Coordinates of C-alpha atoms in Angstrom, one line a residue:
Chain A
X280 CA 124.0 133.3 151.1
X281 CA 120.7 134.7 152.9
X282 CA 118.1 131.7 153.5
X283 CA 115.3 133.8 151.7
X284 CA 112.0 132.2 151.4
X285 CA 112.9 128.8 150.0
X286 CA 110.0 127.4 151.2
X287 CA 107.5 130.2 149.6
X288 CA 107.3 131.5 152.6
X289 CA 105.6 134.8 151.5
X290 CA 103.0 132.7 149.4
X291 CA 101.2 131.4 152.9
X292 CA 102.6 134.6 155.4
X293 CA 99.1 136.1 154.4
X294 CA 96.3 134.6 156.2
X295 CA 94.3 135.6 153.4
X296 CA 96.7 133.7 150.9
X297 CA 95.5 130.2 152.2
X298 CA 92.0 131.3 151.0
X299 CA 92.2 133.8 148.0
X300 CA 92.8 131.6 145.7
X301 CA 90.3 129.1 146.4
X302 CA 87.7 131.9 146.8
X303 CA 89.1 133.3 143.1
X304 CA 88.6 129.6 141.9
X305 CA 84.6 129.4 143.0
X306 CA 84.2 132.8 141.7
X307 CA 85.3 132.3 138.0
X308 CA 83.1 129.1 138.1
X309 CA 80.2 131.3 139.3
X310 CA 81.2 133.6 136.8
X311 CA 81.3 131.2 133.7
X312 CA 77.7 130.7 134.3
X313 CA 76.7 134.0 134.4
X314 CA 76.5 136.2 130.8
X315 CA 77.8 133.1 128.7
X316 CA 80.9 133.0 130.9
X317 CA 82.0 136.0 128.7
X318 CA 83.8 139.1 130.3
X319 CA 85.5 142.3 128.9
X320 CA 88.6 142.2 130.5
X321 CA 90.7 144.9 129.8
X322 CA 93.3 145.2 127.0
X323 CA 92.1 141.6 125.8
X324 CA 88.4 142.6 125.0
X325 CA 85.9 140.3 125.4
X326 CA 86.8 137.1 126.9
X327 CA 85.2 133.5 127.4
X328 CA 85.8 131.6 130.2
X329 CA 85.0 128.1 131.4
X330 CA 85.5 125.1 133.8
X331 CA 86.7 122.5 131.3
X332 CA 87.2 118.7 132.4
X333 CA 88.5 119.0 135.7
X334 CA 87.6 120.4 139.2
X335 CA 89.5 118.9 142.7
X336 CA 87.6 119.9 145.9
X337 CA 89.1 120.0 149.2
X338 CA 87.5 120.1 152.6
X339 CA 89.0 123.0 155.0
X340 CA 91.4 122.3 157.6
X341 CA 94.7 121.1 158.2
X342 CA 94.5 117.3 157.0
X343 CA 92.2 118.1 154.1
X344 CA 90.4 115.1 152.4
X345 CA 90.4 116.0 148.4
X346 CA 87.8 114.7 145.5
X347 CA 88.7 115.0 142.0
X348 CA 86.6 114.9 139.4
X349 CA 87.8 114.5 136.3
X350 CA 86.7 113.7 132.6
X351 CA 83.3 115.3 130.8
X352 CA 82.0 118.8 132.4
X353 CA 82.3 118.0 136.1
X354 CA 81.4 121.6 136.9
X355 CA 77.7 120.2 135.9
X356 CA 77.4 117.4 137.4
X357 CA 75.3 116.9 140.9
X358 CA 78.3 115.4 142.8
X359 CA 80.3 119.2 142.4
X360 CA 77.4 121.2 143.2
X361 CA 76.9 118.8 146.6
X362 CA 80.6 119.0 147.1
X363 CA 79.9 123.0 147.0
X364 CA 76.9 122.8 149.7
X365 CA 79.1 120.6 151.6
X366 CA 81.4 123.7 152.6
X367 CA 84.5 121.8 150.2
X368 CA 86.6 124.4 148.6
X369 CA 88.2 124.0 145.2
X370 CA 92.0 123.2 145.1
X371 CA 92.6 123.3 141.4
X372 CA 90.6 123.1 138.2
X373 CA 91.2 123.3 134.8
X374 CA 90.1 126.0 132.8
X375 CA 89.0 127.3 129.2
X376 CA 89.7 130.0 128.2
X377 CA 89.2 131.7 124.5
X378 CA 90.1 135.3 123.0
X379 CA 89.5 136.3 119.7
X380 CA 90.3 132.8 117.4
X381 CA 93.0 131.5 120.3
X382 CA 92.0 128.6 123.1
X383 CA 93.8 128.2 125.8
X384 CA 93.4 125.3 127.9
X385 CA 95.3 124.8 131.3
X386 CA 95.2 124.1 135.1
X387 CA 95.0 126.8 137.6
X388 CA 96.1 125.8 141.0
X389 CA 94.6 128.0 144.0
X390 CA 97.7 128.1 146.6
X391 CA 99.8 130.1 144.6
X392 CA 97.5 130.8 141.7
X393 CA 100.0 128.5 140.0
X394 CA 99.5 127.2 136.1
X395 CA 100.0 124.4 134.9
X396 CA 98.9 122.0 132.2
X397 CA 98.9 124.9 130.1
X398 CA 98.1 123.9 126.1
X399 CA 98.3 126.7 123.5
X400 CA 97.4 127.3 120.4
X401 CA 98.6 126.1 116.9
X402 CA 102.3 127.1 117.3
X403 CA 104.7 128.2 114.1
X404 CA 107.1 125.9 113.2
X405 CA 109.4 127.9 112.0
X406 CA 112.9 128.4 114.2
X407 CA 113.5 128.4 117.7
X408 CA 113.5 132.4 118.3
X409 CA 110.1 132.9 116.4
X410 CA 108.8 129.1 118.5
X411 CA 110.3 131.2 121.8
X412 CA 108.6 134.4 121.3
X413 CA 105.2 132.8 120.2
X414 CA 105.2 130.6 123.0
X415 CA 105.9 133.4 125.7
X416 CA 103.3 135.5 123.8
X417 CA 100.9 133.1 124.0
X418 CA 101.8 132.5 128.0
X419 CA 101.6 135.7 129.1
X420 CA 98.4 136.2 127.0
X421 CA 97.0 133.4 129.5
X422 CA 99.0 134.6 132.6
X423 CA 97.4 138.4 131.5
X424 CA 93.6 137.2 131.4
X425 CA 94.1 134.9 134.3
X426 CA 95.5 138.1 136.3
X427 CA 92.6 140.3 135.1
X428 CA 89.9 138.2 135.3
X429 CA 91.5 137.9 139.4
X430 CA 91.6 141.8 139.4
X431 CA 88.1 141.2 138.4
X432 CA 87.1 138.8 141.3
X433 CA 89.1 141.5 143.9
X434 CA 86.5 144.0 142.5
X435 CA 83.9 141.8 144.2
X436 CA 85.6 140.6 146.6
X437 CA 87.1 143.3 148.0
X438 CA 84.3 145.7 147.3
X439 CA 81.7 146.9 149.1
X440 CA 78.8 144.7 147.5
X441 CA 80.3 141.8 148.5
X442 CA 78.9 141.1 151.7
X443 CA 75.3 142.3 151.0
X444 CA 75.2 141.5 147.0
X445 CA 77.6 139.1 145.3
X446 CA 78.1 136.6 148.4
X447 CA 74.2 136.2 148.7
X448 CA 74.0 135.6 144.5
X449 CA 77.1 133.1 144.6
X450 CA 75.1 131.4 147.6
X451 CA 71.9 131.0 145.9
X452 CA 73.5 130.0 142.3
X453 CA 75.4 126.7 145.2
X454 CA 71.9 126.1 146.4
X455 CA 70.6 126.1 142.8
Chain B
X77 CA 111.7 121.9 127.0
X78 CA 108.6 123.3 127.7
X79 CA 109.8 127.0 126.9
X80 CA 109.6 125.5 123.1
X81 CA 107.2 122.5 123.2
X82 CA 104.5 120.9 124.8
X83 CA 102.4 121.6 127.8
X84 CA 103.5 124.7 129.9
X85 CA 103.7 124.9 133.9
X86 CA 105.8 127.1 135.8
X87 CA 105.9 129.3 138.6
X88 CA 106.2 133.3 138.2
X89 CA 108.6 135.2 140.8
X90 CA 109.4 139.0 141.0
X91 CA 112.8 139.8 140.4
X92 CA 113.6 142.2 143.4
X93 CA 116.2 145.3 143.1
X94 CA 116.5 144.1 139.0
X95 CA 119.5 146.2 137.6
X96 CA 118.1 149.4 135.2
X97 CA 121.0 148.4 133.0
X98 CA 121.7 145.1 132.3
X99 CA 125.1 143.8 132.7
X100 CA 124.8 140.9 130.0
X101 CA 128.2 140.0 130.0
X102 CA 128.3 139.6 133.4
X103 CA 125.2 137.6 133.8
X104 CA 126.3 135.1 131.3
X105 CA 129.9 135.0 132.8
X106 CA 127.2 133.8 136.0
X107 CA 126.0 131.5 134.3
X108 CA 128.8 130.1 133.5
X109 CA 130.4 130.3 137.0
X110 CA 127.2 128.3 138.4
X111 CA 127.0 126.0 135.2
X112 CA 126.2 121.8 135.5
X113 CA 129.1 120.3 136.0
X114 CA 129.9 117.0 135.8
X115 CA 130.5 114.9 139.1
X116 CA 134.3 114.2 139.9
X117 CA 133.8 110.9 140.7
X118 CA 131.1 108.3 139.2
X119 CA 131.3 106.2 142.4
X120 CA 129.0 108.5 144.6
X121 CA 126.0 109.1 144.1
X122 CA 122.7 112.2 145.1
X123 CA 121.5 115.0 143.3
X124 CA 123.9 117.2 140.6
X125 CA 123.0 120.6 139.7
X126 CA 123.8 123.8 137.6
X127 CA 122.7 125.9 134.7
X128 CA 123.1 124.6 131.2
X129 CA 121.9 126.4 127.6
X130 CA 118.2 126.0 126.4
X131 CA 119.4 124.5 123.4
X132 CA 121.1 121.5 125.0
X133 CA 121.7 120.1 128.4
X134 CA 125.1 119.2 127.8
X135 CA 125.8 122.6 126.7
X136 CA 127.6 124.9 129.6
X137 CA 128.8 127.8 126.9
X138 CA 126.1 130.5 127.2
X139 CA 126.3 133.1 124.2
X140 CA 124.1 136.5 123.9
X141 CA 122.2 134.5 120.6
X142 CA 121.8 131.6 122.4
X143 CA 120.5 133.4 125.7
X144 CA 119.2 136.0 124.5
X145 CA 116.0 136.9 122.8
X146 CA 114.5 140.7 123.1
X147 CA 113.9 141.1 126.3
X148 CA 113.6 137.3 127.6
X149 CA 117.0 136.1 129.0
X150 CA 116.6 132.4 128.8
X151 CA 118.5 129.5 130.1
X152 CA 117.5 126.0 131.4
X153 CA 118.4 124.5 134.9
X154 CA 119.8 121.1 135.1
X155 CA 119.2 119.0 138.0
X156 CA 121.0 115.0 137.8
X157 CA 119.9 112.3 140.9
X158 CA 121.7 109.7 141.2
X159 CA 120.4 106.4 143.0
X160 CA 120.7 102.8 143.3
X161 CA 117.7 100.6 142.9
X162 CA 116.8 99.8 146.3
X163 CA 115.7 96.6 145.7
X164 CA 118.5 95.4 143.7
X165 CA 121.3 97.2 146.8
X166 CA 119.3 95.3 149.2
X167 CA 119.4 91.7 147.4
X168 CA 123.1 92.2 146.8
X169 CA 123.7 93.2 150.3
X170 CA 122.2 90.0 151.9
X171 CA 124.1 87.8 149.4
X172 CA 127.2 89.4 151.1
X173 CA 126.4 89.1 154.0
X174 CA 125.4 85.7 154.0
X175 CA 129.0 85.0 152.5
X176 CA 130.7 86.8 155.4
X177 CA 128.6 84.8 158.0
X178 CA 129.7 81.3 156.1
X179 CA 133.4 82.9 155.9
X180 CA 133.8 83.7 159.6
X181 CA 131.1 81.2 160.8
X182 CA 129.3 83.8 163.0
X183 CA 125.7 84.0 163.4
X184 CA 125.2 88.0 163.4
X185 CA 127.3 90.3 161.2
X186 CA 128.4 94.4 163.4
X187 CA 127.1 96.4 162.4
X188 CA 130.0 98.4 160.9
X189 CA 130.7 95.4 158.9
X190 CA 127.5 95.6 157.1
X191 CA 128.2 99.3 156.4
X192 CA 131.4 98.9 155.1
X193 CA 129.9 96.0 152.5
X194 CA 127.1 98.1 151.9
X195 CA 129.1 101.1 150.7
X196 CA 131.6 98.7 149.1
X197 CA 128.4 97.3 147.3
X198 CA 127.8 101.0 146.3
X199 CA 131.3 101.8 145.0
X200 CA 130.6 99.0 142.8
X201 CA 127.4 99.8 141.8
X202 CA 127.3 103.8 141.4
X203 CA 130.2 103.6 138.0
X204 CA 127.6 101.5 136.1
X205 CA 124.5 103.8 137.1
X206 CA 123.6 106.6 135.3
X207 CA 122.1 109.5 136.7
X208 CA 118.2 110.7 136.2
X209 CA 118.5 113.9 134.5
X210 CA 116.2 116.5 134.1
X211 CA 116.2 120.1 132.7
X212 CA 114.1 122.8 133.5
X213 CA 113.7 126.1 131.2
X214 CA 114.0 129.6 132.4
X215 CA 112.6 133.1 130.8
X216 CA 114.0 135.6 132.6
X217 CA 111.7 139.0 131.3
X218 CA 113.8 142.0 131.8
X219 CA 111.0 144.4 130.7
X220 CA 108.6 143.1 133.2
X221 CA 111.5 142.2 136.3
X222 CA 109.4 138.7 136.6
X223 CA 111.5 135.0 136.1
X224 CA 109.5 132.0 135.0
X225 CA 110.8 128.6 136.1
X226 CA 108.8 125.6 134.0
X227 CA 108.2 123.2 136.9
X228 CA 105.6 122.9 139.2
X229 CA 107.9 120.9 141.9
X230 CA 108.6 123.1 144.9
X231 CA 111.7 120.8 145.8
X232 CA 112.9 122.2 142.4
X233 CA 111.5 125.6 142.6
X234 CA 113.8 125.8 145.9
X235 CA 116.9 124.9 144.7
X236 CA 116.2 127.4 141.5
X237 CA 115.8 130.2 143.8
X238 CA 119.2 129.2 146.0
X239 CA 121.1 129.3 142.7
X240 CA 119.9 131.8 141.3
X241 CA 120.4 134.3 144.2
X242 CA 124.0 132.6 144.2
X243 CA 124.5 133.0 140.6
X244 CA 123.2 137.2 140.4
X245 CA 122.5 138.3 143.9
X246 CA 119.4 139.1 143.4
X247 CA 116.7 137.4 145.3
X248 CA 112.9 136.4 144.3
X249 CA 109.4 137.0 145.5
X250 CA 106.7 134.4 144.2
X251 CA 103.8 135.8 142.3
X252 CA 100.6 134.9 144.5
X253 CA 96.9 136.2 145.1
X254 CA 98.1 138.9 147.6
X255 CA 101.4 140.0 145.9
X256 CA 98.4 140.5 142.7
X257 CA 96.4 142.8 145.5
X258 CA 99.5 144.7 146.4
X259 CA 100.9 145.6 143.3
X260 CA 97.4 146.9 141.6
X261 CA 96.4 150.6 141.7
X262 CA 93.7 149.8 144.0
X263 CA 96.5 148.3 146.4
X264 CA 95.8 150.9 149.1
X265 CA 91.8 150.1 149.5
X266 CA 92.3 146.6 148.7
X267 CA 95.0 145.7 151.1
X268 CA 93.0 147.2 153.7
X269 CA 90.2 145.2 153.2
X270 CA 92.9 142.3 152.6
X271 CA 93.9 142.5 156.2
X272 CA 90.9 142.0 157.8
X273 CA 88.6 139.2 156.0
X274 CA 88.4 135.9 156.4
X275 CA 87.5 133.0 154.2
X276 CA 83.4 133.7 153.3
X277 CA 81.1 130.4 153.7
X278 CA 79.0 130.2 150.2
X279 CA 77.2 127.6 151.5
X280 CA 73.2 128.4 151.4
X281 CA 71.8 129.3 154.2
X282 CA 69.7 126.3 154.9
X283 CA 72.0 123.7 153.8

């Protein structure tokens, strides 16, 4: 038996998987406050997204120190936004998210861009087949916008506005 | 079972070299091959693991209805730990041993002595204990080559992707950021770019 990867290997082999995630994380909080945290992402149609009730920051390096703020709308409160000028990044956060009449709510971790938490909609209670197939419509329906609204991010990211456009407007929403 | 109930978290992994036609039979004859089994002894103890059905945990019999469903192949992954309660092992232990120092009148028990009470103690103990158990759901989507594994543990996620390669020879590649850059239609710009930035500061300039 081959030794492959056990330890996610390929997840941090990347330098820039140690920070995409985290960056992806700032930028859908930036995001959410511009246009009413409403995007068209593509097949979904128009999408809202927010930072619900949880945000944890880290500080960079290799023994991190982490703040988690938790309970109410800690994306508006003054202790994120200093944790933001204070060079933290974000580790995790929990996120809204709503498409047509269905709300998702769930946690989004950066390394990894793992989910978590993840609470769907009403489900049917009918058997376990039509339960299984709602369930794994519903989580790739999450999984779906989650990946475009990243394919949205690498847009800006990875453009070439980012340096001389989106960076400064992300800096001056942090400085507030 | 979080497939069916409850809060959802899992981690998403590529299938790599996924069969175009899938052998069903023989994946469920895997299954079974690499199924939980139940310990021969119940006077050891440590960790137990193997496939079961989604249905059940004690089930081991995987059927195409029960596994099954469009193009989701769907199982769970059954993990069993069994321990002693430390502090309870290390009460009994000094009991005995206090016993074998009145017995022989010694002041200091070898150590071998105190390992052979010790695991006496735990050949004792271990047919009373039962096991933690926990199960673990997989969806397997054939359409899309991806496997989802509902845990967030990586000690889990490890031995899932050991098993798994053991059970179908085929291996897995975890779903991150990058592996989302390098499978878009844009992968050939944006994994240029990829290679070359680093982390950007959004701190304000003055603070």
């Amino acid at each position: 038996m081959s030794e492959f990867d056990v330890n996610d290997r390929e997840l941090i082999d990347h330098p820039a998987s140690r920070f995409l995630g985290r960056e992806f994380l700032i930028w859908t909080w930036w995001a959410s406050e511009q246009n009413f945290g409403k995007l068209e992402l593509a097949p979904f149609g128009e999408v809202d997204f927010w930072i619900d009730d949880r945000i944890v920051f880290r500080t960079p390096g290799e023994q991190p120190q982490t703040s988690d703020l938790k309970g109410g709308a800690p994306a508006t409160t003054a202790e994120a936004r200093t944790a933001m000028m204070a060079g933290k990044t974000i580790d995790a956060a929990r996120l809204g998210l709503r498409v047509k009449e269905r709300e998702y709510s769930l946690e989004l971790r950066a390394e990894g861009l793992e989910l978590a938490g993840l609470k769907v909609p009403a489900e049917c209670k009918d058997g376990e087949d039509e339960r299984l197939y709602e369930r794994m419509f519903l989580l790739e329906e999450a999984t779906g916008i989650l990946d475009a609204l990243f394919v949205k991010f690498c847009e800006d990211r990875l453009g070439p506005d980012w340096d001389s456009v989106v960076l400064p407007a992300i800096r001056e929403w942090v400085g507030g | 079972m979080p497939l069916l109930t409850g809060a959802m978290g899992c981690r998403r992994y590529r299938v790599l070299n996924q069969p175009e036609s899938i052998p069903r039979d023989e994946w469920l004859s895997a299954l079974h091959e690499h199924r939980f089994r139940e310990p021969p002894s119940s006077a050891r103890g440590g960790e137990n693991l193997g496939w079961v059905s989604l249905q059940n945990l004690c089930v081991t019999e995987f059927t195409h209805e029960g596994c099954f469903f469009n193009q989701y192949f769907a199982w769970s992954f059954r993990i069993d730990n069994k321990k002693l309660p430390g502090k309870l092992l290390a009460a009994l232990l000094d009991l005995r041993i206090q016993d074998w120092l009145a017995e022989t009148g010694r002041e200091r028990i070898p150590a071998r002595v105190k390992g052979e009470i010790k695991e006496q103690l735990e050949l004792e103990l271990f047919p009373r204990q039962l096991p933690s158990v926990a199960a673990h759901d997989i969806a397997w989507d054939l359409k899309e080559e991806t496997i989802r594994i509902f845990t967030n543990s990586a000690k889990v996620n490890e031995s899932f992707r050991i098993l798994f390669s053991q059970s179908f020879g085929l291996e897995t590649r975890a779903i991150g950021p990058v592996d989302l850059v390098a499978e878009h239609r844009n992968a050939d710009a944006w994994m240029t770019r990829v290679d070359v930035i680093g982390h950007s500061d959004y701190r304000p300039p003055e603070a």
